[in-house]
Amino acid sequence: MNKVLSKSKLILASPRGFCAGVERAVEILQRAIDLLGAPVYVKHEVVHNK
């Protein structure tokens, strides 16, 4: 079977980074560590790619 390969162009948004919810969650965890000390355990992923 012949495969035809086509060129694709990938455009990355700029600026890129975490969403506000992730930034807030990380900030809250950092505050908890500063206040209570490490380790701090969480029930689910703080940062996910879904």
Short mmCIF file of C-alpha atoms in Angstrom, two decimals:
data_model
loop_
_atom_site.label_atom_id
_atom_site.label_comp_id
_atom_site.label_asym_id
_atom_site.label_seq_id
_atom_site.Cartn_x
_atom_site.Cartn_y
_atom_site.Cartn_z
CA MET A 1 0.00 0.00 0.00
CA ASN A 2 1.37 3.40 -0.94
CA LYS A 3 1.40 6.03 1.76
CA VAL A 4 1.16 9.68 0.87
CA LEU A 5 2.92 11.90 3.35
CA SER A 6 1.82 15.49 3.53
CA LYS A 7 3.59 18.33 5.25
CA SER A 8 1.80 19.83 8.21
CA LYS A 9 2.43 23.13 9.87
CA LEU A 10 2.38 23.33 13.66
CA ILE A 11 1.58 26.74 15.10
CA LEU A 12 2.33 27.29 18.78
CA ALA A 13 0.42 29.93 20.68
CA SER A 14 2.50 32.59 22.35
CA PRO A 15 2.81 33.18 25.20
CA ARG A 16 2.35 29.64 26.46
CA GLY A 17 2.07 28.47 30.04
CA PHE A 18 -0.19 27.00 32.63
CA CYS A 19 -3.79 28.11 32.92
CA ALA A 20 -4.81 30.32 35.83
CA GLY A 21 -6.29 27.36 37.72
CA VAL A 22 -3.00 25.45 37.63
CA GLU A 23 -1.01 28.52 38.67
CA ARG A 24 -3.40 29.05 41.59
CA ALA A 25 -3.23 25.38 42.66
CA VAL A 26 0.57 25.42 42.64
CA GLU A 27 0.58 28.68 44.61
CA ILE A 28 -1.80 27.20 47.22
CA LEU A 29 0.39 24.11 47.56
CA GLN A 30 3.46 26.29 48.01
CA ARG A 31 1.67 28.22 50.77
CA ALA A 32 0.74 24.93 52.46
CA ILE A 33 4.38 23.79 52.35
CA ASP A 34 5.54 27.14 53.74
CA LEU A 35 2.96 27.00 56.54
CA LEU A 36 2.95 23.29 57.42
CA GLY A 37 6.23 22.00 56.03
CA ALA A 38 6.83 19.22 53.55
CA PRO A 39 5.56 16.79 52.53
CA VAL A 40 2.06 17.90 51.55
CA TYR A 41 -0.12 15.19 50.04
CA VAL A 42 -2.91 15.75 47.51
CA LYS A 43 -5.73 13.39 46.57
CA HIS A 44 -5.53 13.89 42.77
CA GLU A 45 -3.10 15.31 40.24
CA VAL A 46 -2.45 19.03 40.60
CA VAL A 47 -1.30 19.43 37.01
CA HIS A 48 -2.78 17.16 34.35
CA ASN A 49 -2.93 17.04 30.59
CA LYS A 50 -6.48 16.02 29.77
#
